[in-house]
Short mmCIF file of C-alpha atoms and ligand atoms in Angstrom, two decimals:
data_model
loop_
_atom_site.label_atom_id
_atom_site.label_comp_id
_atom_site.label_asym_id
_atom_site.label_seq_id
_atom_site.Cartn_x
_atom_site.Cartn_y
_atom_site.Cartn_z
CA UNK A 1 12.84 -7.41 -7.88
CA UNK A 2 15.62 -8.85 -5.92
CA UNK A 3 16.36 -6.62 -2.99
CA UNK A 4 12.35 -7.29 -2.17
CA UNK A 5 13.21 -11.33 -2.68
CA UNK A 6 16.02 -11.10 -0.35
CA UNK A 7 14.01 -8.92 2.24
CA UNK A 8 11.06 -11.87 2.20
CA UNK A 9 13.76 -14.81 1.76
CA UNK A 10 15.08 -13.02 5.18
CA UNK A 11 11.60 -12.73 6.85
CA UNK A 12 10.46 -16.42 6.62
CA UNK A 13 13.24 -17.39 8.43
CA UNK A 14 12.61 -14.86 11.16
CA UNK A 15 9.18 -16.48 12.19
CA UNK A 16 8.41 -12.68 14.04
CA UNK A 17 5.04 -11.83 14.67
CA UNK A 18 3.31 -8.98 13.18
CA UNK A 19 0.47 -7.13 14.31
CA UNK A 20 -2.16 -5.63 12.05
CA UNK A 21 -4.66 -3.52 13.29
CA UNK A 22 -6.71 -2.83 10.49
CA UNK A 23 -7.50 -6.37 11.03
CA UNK A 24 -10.92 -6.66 9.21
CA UNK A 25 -10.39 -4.28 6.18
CA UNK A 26 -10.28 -6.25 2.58
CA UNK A 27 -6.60 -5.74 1.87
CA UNK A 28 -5.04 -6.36 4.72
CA UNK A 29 -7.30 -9.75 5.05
CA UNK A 30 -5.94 -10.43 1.89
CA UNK A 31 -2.10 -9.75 2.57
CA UNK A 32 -2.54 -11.67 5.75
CA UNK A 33 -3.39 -14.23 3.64
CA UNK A 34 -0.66 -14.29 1.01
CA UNK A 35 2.06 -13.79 4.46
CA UNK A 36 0.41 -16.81 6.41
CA UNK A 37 0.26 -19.17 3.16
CA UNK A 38 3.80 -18.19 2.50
CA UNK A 39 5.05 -17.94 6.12
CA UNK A 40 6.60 -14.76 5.89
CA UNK A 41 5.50 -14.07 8.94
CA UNK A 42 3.14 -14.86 12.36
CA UNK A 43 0.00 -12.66 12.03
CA UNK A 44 -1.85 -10.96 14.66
CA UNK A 45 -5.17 -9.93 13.62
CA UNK A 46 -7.37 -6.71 15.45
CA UNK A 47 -10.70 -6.90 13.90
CA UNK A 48 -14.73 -7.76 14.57
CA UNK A 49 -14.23 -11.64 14.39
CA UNK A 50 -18.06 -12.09 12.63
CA UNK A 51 -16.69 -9.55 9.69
CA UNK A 52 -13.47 -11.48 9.14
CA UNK A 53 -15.19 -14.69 8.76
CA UNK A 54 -17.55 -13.27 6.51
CA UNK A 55 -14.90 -11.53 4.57
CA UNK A 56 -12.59 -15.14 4.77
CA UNK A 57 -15.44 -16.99 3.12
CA UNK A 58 -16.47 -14.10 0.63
CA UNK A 59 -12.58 -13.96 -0.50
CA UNK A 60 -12.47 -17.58 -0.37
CA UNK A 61 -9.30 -16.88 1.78
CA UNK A 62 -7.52 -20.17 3.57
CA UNK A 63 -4.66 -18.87 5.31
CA UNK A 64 -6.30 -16.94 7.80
CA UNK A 65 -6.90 -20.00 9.82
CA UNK A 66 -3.11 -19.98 11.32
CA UNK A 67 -3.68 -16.19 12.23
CA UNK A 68 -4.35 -14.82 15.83
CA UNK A 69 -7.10 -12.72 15.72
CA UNK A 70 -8.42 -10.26 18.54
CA UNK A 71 -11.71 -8.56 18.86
CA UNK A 72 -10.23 -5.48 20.65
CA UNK A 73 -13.67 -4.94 22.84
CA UNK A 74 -13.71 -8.53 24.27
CA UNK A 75 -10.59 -10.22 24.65
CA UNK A 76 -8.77 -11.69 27.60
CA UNK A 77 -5.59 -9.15 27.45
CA UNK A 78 -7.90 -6.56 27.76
CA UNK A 79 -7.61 -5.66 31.55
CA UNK A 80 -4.00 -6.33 31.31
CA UNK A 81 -3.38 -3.56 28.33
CA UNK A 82 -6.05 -1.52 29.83
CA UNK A 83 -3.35 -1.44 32.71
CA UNK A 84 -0.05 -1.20 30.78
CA UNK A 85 -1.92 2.15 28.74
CA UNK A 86 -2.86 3.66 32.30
CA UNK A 87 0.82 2.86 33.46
CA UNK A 88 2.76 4.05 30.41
CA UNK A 89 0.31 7.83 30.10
CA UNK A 90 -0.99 8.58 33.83
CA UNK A 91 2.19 10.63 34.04
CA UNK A 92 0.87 12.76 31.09
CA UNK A 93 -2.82 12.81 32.86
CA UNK A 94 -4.50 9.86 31.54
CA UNK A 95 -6.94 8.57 33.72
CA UNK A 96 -8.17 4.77 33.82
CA UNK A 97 -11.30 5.28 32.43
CA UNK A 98 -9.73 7.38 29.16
CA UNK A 99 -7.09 3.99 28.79
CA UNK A 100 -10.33 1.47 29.21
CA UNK A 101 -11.96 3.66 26.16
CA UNK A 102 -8.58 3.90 24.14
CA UNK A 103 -8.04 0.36 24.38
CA UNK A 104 -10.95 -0.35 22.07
CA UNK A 105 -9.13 1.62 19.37
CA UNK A 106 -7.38 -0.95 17.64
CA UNK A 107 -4.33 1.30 17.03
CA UNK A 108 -4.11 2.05 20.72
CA UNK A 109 -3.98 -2.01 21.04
CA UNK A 110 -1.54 -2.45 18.21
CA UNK A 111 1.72 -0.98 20.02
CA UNK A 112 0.32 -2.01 23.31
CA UNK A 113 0.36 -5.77 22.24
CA UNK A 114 4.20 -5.04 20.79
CA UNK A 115 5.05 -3.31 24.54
CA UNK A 116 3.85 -6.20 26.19
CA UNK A 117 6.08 -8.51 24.09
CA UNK A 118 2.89 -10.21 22.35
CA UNK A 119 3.95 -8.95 18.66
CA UNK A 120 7.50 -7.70 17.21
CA UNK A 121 5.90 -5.05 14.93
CA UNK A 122 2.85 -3.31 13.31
CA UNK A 123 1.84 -2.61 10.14
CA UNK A 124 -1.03 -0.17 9.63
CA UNK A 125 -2.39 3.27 7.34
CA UNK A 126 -4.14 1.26 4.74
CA UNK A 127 -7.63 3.12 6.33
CA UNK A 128 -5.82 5.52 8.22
CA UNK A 129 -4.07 8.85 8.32
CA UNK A 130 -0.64 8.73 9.23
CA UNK A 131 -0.70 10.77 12.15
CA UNK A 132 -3.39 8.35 13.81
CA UNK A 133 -1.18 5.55 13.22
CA UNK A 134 1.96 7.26 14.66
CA UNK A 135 0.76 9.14 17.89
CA UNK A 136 -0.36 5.83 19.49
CA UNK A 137 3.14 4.26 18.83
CA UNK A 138 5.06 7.48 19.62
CA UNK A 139 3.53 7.48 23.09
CA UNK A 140 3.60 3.72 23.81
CA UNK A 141 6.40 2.31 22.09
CA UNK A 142 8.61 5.52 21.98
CA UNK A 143 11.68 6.21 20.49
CA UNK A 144 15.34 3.73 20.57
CA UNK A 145 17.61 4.57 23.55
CA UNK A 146 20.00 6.37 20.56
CA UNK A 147 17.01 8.29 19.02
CA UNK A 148 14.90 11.37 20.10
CA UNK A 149 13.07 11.43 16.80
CA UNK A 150 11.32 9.18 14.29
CA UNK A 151 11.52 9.59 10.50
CA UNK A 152 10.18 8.05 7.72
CA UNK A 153 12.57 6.78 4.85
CA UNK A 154 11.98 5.16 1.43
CA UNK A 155 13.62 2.56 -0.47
CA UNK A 156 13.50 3.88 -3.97
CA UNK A 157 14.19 1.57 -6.88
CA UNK A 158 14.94 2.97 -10.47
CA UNK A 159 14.88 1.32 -13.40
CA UNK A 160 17.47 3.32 -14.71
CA UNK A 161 20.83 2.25 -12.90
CA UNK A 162 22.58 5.11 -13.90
CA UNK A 163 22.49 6.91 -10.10
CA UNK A 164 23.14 5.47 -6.23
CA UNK A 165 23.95 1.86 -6.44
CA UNK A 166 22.50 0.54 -9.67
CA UNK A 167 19.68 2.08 -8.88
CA UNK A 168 19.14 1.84 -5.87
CA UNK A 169 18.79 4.36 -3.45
CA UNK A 170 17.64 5.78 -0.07
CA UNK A 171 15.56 8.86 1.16
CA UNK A 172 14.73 10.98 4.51
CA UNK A 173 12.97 12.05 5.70
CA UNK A 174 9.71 11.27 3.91
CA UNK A 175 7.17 11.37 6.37
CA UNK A 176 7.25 12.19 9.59
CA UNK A 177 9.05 15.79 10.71
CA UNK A 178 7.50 19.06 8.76
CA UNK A 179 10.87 21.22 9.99
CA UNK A 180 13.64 19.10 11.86
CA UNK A 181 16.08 21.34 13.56
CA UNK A 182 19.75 20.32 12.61
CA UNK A 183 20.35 17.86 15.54
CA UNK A 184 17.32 16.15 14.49
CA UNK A 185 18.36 16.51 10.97
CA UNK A 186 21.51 14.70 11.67
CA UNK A 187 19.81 12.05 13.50
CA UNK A 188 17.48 11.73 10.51
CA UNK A 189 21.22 10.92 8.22
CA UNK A 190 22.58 8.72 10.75
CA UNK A 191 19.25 6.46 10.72
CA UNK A 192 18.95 6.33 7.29
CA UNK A 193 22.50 5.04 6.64
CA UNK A 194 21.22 2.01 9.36
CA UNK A 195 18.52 1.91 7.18
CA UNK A 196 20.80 1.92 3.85
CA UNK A 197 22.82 -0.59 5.20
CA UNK A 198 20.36 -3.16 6.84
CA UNK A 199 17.13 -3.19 5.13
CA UNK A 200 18.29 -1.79 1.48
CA UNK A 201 21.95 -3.75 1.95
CA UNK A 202 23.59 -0.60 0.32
CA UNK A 203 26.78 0.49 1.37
CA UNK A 204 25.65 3.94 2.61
CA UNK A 205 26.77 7.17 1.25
CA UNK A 206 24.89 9.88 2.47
CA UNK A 207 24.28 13.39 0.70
CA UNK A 208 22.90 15.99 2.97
CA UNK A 209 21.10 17.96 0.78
CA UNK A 210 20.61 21.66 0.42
CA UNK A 211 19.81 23.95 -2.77
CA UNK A 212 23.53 25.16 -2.21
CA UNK A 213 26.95 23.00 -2.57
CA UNK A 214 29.77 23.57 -0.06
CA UNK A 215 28.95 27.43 0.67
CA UNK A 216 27.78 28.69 -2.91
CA UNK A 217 24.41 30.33 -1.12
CA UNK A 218 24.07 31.67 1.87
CA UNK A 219 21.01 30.91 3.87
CA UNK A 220 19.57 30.03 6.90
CA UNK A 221 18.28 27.47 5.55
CA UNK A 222 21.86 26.60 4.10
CA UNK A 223 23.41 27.09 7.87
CA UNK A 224 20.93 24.27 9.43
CA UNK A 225 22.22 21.78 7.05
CA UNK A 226 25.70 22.56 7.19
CA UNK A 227 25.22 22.28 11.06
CA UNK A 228 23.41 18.83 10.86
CA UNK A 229 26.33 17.51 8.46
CA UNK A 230 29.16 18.56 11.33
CA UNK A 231 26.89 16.91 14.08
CA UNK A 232 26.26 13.91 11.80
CA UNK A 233 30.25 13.51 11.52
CA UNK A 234 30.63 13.74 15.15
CA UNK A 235 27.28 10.94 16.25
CA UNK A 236 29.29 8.45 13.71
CA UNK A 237 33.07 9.30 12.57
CA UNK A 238 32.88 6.43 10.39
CA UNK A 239 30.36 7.65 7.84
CA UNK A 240 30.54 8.94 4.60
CA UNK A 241 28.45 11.82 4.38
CA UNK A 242 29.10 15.06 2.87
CA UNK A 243 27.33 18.66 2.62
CA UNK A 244 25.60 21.22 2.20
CA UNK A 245 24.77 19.85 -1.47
CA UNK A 246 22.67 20.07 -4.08
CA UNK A 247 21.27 17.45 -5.91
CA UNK A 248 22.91 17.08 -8.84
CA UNK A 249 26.46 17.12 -7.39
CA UNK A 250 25.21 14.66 -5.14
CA UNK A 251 24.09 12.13 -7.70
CA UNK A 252 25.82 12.99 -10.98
CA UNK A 253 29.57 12.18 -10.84
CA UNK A 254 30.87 15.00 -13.11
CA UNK A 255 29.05 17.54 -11.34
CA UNK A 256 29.67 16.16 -8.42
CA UNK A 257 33.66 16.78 -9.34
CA UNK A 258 33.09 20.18 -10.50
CA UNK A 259 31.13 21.22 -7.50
CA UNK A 260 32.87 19.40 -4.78
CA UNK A 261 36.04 18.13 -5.94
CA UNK A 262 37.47 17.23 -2.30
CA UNK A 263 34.05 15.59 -1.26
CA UNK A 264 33.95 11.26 -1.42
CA UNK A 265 30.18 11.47 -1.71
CA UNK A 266 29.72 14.01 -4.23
CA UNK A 267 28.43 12.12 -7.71
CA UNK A 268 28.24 9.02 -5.63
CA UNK A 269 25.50 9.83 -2.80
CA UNK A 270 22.81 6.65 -2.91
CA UNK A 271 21.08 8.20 0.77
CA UNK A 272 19.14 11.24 0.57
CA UNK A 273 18.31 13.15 3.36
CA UNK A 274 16.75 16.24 2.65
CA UNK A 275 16.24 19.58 4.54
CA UNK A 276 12.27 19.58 5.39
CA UNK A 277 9.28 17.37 4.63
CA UNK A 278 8.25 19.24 2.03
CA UNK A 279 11.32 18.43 0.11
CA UNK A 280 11.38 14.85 1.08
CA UNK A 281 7.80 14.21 0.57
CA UNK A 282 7.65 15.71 -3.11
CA UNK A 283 11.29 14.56 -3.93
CA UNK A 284 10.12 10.71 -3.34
CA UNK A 285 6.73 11.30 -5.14
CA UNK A 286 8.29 12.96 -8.23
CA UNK A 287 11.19 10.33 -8.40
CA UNK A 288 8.37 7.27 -8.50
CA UNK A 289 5.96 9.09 -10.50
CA UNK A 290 8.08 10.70 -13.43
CA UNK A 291 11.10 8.06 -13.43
CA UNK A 292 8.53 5.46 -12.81
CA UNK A 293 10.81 4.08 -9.70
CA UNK A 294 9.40 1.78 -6.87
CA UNK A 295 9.15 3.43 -3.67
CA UNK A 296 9.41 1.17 -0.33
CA UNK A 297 8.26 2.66 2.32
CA UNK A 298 7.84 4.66 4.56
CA UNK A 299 10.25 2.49 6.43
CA UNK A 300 10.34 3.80 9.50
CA UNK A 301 12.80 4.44 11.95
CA UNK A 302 14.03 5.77 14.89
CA UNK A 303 11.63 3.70 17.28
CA UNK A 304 11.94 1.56 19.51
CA UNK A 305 9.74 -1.48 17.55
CA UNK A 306 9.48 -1.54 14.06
CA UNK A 307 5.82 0.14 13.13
CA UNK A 308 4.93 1.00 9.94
CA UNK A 309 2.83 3.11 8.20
CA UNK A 310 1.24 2.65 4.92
CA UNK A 311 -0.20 4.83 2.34
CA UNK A 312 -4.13 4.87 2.40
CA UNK A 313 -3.61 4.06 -1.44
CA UNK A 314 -1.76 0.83 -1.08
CA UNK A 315 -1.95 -2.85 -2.97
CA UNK A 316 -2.06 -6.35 -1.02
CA UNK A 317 1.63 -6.53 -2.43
CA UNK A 318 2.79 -3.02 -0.81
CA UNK A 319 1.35 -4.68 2.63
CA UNK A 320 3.03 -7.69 2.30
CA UNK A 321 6.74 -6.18 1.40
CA UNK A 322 6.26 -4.00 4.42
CA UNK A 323 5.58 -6.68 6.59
CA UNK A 324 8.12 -8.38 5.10
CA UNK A 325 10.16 -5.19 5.79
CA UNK A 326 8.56 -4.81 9.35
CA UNK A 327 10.47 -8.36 10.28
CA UNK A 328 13.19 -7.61 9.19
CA UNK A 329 13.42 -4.39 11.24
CA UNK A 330 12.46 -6.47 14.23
CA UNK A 331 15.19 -8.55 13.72
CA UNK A 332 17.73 -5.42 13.80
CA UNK A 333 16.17 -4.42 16.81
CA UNK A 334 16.62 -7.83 18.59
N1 ACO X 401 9.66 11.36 16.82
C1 ACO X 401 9.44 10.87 18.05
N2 ACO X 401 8.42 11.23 18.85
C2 ACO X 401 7.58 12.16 18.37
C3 ACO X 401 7.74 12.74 17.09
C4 ACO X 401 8.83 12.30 16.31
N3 ACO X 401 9.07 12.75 15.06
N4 ACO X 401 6.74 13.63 16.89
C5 ACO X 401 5.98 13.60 18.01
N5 ACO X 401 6.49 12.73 18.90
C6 ACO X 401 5.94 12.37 20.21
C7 ACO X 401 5.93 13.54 21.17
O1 ACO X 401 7.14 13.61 21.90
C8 ACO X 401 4.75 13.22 22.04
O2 ACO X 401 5.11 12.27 23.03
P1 ACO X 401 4.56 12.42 24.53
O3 ACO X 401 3.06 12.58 24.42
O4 ACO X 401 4.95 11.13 25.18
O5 ACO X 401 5.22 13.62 25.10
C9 ACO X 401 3.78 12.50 21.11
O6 ACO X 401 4.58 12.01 20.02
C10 ACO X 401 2.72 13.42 20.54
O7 ACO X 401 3.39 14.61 20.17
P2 ACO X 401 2.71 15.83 19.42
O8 ACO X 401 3.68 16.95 19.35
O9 ACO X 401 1.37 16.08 20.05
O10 ACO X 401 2.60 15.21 18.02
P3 ACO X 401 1.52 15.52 16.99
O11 ACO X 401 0.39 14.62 17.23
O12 ACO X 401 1.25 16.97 16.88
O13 ACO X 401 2.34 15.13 15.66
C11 ACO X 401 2.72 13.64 13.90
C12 ACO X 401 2.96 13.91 15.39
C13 ACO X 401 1.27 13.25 13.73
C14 ACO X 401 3.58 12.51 13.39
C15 ACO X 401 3.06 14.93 13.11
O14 ACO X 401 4.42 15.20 13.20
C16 ACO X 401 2.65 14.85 11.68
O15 ACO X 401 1.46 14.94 11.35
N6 ACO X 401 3.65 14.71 10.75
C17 ACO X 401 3.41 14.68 9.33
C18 ACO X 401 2.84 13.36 8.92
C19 ACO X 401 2.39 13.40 7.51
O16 ACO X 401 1.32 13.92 7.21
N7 ACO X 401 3.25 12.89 6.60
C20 ACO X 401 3.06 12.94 5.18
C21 ACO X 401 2.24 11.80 4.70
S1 ACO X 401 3.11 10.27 4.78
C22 ACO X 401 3.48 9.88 3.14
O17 ACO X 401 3.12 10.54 2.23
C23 ACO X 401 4.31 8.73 2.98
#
């Protein structure tokens, strides 16, 4: 796939350093692997050295070699991101002793390590549940100075070219906010077109998307988005981004002109961003499942350093493309 080459082709010459938590499970050994032997990126591994080496051997596994890796119960920045923890979270009433415990939990130590300017990113979910993976990094690394919310978007590639840009197309959020309000909501659009633009090099045209176009239902539900859409306009005059609207006028150009004649993006939208979780969550899963599209992601965004979260279901190849993805992001944020 070439968007994925480019994304890699752009990582190796990055040289970041990516931190992986899940240091010492069997996939991510063996994406660590595949990124060190290719130099896609620096790895940092958190994991019980003695299973690693066993694993290494068992797998047969050579690249591991150039990675860092970090027993998080016994290692000399211990004290030091013992410290940081206690420094960041005493104002929310965490005491030393709770930071010495939580800095055995490797996804405590992950974003910790990226705070203290020791990694550029994270990569983590292939053994756990999303929300472990993003508390820890929502109270450590936080969100951007622009951004009071994370979200989660996806990079969704259809074989059939037909919609978005030959194919190609982006969705929020995905996997992070159950309800966002309609400032969040236009946050959410504005991040994705970043996204859009810089990860999935598409020249954004964002659909906020409702299951009424330009005031044919009437709805709370109808008002948020049409709210998030003006405060979208205002956070960047430059984009194009249209709505309330539904899918199909969004997508399909001659509904799109019947529907919303005066809009730019109508028939045209390749960014997504849809109205709750829910929608998002089952819109991305239907698209790769029934139109057999790849789905990138959750790429996510909003946050101060790139972190990402995986699904627990993942391949060694979906780990590598989001590391891949991961440095990329860091770059952005440099
Ligand atoms: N953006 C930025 N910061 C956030 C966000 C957000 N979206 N949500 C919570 N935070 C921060 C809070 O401000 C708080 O920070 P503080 O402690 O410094 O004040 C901290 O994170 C914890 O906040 P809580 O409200 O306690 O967050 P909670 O733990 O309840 O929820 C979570 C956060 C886990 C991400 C929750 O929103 C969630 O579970 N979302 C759904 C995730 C999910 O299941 N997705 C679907 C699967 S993913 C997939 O299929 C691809």
């Amino acid at each position: 796939m070439g968007l994925l080459q480019d994304i890699i082709r752009n990582a190796r010459k990055l040289e970041k350093t990516i931190v992986l938590p899940e240091g010492d499970a069997d996939r991510m050994l063996k994406a660590a692997d595949v990124i060190l032997n290719a130099k896609i990126a620096k790895i940092i591994l958190i994991g019980d050295p003695k299973v690693i080496s066993r694993k290494v051997k068992e797998f047969g596994l050579n690249g591991i070699q150039k990675a860092e890796i970090i027993n998080p119960l016994d290692h000399p920045r211990r004290k030091e991101m013992k410290d940081l923890l206690y420094d960041i979270r005493k104002g929310k009433g965490l005491t030393l002793e709770q930071a010495d415990e939580l800095v055995n939990n490797s996804l405590y130590l992950a974003p910790l390590l990226i705070k203290a300017g020791y990694a550029d990113g994270e990569v983590a979910g292939s053994e756990n549940a999303t929300g472990n993976v993003l508390r820890p990094a929502f109270q450590i690394v936080k969100t951007a100075a622009n951004s009071s919310v994370v979200s989660g978007a996806f990079i969704m590639i259809v074989e059939d070219q037909t919609y978005g840009d030959d194919g190609i197309l982006v969705f929020a959020d995905c996997a992070v906010n159950p309800n966002p309000n309609a400032k969040q909501l236009a946050e959410i659009a504005v991040a994705t077109a970043q996204t859009a633009k810089n990860i999935a090099k598409i020249d954004p045209k964002v659909a906020m998307l409702s299951f009424s176009t330009m005031g044919s239902g009437k709805h709370e539900d109808v008002d948020k988005v049409i709210e998030a859409t003006k405060l979208a306009k205002e956070m960047d005059p430059e984009l194009a981004i249209d709505g309330e609207i539904q899918l199909d006028a969004a997508i399909v150009e001659s509904v799109g002109r019947k529907k919303a004649p005066d809009s730019k993006v109508a028939g045209l939208a390749n960014v997504l961003v849809f109205p709750t979780l829910d929608a998002g969550n089952i819109g991305y899963k239907l698209v790769q499942r029934l139109a057999g599209a790849q789905a990138i992601g959750p790429v996510l965004q909003g946050m101060a350093a790139p972190i990402n979260d995986l699904s627990r279901g993942c391949s060694v190849d979906d780990i590598v493309n989001l590391v891949a993805i991961t440095a990329n992001q860091a770059q952005e944020k440099a």
